[in-house]
């Protein structure tokens, strides 16, 4: 019997180093399929910008694959239903895909697909595409395994497939999908991924470690590969093998390190790593009351009265991207200052981040909210972040034009302007720009008191040991350029290096 193969594309929208496309070379006839799932469109993490970006990447990939004889079929519907429809015109016997570590609805869908394949005798081959290990027994040796996968040669994809004689469908528009018209915030697709990487390696990355922390410098000085890695328009292995930048390999490993947590414990998108934290904040077993909603709205709309928080949120809403430090500050402010549960704030950010990657996102949301049980509490002062990383207020003024006339010395804390100065600056606090929504010092003290008291309990310490054992990073034993920093190196670090250490956790 002839083998008919379907390559089911998900978050792997590329041709190069693609194990599932390579595997389909054995088929007598093959096609590639992308399914636009109603469950995705309806999920609270999905923003029309994610869909716009995906459609643009698919348009390019369809042409790339067609030139190699492989039709790309794009359908809208639930996956088992789409498979049934497709089988009427193309009775496929083999399904090839990459493993996916996604939100809960994707696990449910994959279980339905497994059952569908079993019932119809279709062989489903799922292949790894990053350093994330399925059914991992222990974190011991994980970093070495990651390194081996990244050092392995790229998978070679055939120059030509024996394509199924099928007419490729047209791509739906956003309007067809019932979504508002938006443009992808950045150039989408495999070519753009390589252009972005090349630009980073050829010059933009020169000041990488220096530029990471400032929201202004990072926009150009970071690699800006995150959406490409999240949608798979470039493989992590290709990026790993192309660069020789210090400090960068570690970040690629963190990517997989955090995704591994969701792979090992899918529940962490909904519930605290440390269950002793359950019921701590409104939205987490404690009623989400009118005050919580008022705080959430102000944070979401960039109207908290803290200029650095508001500038970051408005910038993110407009561009779909923010550097690590400012993402962490936004979450820290919501979770500690405003005392909101990380799930509703995390859903808002997931929609805004073009690079939404569930495993990184939910792990980081919890890390920056103090609910992992194993990470040091890090509470960012928005004023200090502004003074350190936007000393003349350029970034703040760009996104919070109400503060345009405020002198540089007070642009991070405009509430300190005397009334006459407010008049001269054309910015009356409480009228033109909000007064601070909470008092920084008081709010932080209350948050610290609650969390430190919780962490001191015997129950919390026992639980933390178990979490560390299951999810914590180990000493990797990797060579120095890629080895995570040790406590000793931390102690002798320069301020810039310390800023880097602050960004990771275990
Ligand atoms: C609350 C919060 C939520 C986040 N959500 C996401 C998310 O949904 N998707 C996402 O890709 N990143 C997320 N990050 C991590 C980080 O902020 C982004 O990866 C980074 O800003 C993307 O820009 P870049 O590609 O230019 O990064 P670069 O600094 O150039 O890093 C290169 C790549 O390394 C990986 N990486 C870098 N920093 C981290 C990190 N701290 N943890 C894990 N991987 C990292 C990413 O894949 C990134 O693309 C989140 C961070 C926080 C604090």
Coordinates of C-alpha atoms and ligand atoms in Angstrom, one line a residue, residues 200 208 212 218 222-227 229-230 236 248 251-252 254-255 258 321-324 327-328 331 349 353 355-358 360-361 364-365 368 503-504, ligand 1:
X200 CA 21.9 40.8 15.1
X208 CA 24.0 43.0 23.6
X212 CA 19.5 44.4 27.5
X218 CA 17.0 46.8 23.9
X222 CA 18.4 42.4 21.7
X223 CA 18.2 39.7 19.1
X224 CA 14.4 40.2 18.5
X225 CA 14.2 36.6 17.6
X226 CA 11.5 35.7 20.2
X227 CA 8.5 35.6 17.9
X229 CA 11.4 31.1 18.0
X230 CA 7.9 31.0 19.3
X236 CA 16.6 27.0 18.0
X248 CA 23.4 34.5 24.5
X251 CA 19.3 32.6 27.0
X252 CA 18.4 30.0 24.4
X254 CA 16.5 29.3 29.5
X255 CA 13.9 29.3 26.7
X258 CA 11.2 27.3 31.2
X321 CA 7.3 43.6 22.4
X322 CA 9.1 44.6 25.6
X323 CA 12.5 43.8 26.9
X324 CA 12.9 41.3 29.8
X327 CA 8.2 42.8 31.4
X328 CA 9.4 41.7 34.8
X331 CA 4.4 41.9 36.5
X349 CA 0.2 40.1 28.7
X353 CA 3.3 39.7 23.6
X355 CA 6.2 36.1 21.1
X356 CA 3.7 34.5 23.6
X357 CA 5.4 31.2 24.5
X358 CA 3.2 29.5 27.2
X360 CA 8.2 30.7 29.4
X361 CA 5.3 33.0 30.0
X364 CA 8.0 33.9 34.4
X365 CA 4.6 35.2 35.5
X368 CA 7.9 37.6 39.1
X503 CA 17.2 38.2 34.9
X504 CA 17.3 34.5 35.3
Ligands
LIG1 C1 6.6 38.0 32.7 C2 7.5 37.6 31.5 C3 6.9 36.9 30.5 C4 7.6 36.5 29.4 N1 7.0 35.9 28.4 C5 7.7 35.5 27.3 C6 7.0 34.8 26.2 O1 5.8 34.6 26.2 N2 7.8 34.4 25.2 C7 9.1 34.6 25.1 O2 9.8 34.3 24.1 N3 9.8 35.2 26.2 C8 9.1 35.7 27.2 N4 9.8 36.3 28.3 C9 11.2 36.3 28.3 C10 11.9 37.5 27.6 O3 11.5 38.7 28.1 C11 11.8 37.5 26.1 O4 12.3 36.2 25.6 C12 12.7 38.5 25.4 O5 12.5 39.8 25.9 C13 12.5 38.4 23.9 O6 13.3 39.4 23.2 P1 14.6 38.9 22.3 O7 14.2 37.8 21.5 O8 15.1 40.1 21.7 O9 15.5 38.3 23.5 P2 17.1 38.1 23.6 O10 17.6 38.7 24.8 O11 17.7 38.4 22.3 O12 17.1 36.5 23.8 C14 17.1 35.5 22.8 C15 16.1 34.5 23.1 O13 16.4 33.8 24.3 C16 15.2 33.4 25.0 N5 15.1 34.2 26.2 C17 15.7 35.4 26.5 N6 15.4 35.7 27.8 C18 14.7 34.7 28.3 C19 14.2 34.4 29.6 N7 14.4 35.3 30.6 N8 13.5 33.3 29.8 C20 13.3 32.4 28.8 N9 13.8 32.6 27.5 C21 14.5 33.7 27.3 C22 14.1 33.9 24.0 O14 13.7 32.8 23.2 C23 14.7 35.0 23.2 O15 14.1 35.2 22.0 C24 9.0 36.7 29.4 C25 9.6 37.4 30.4 C26 8.8 37.8 31.5 C27 9.5 38.6 32.6

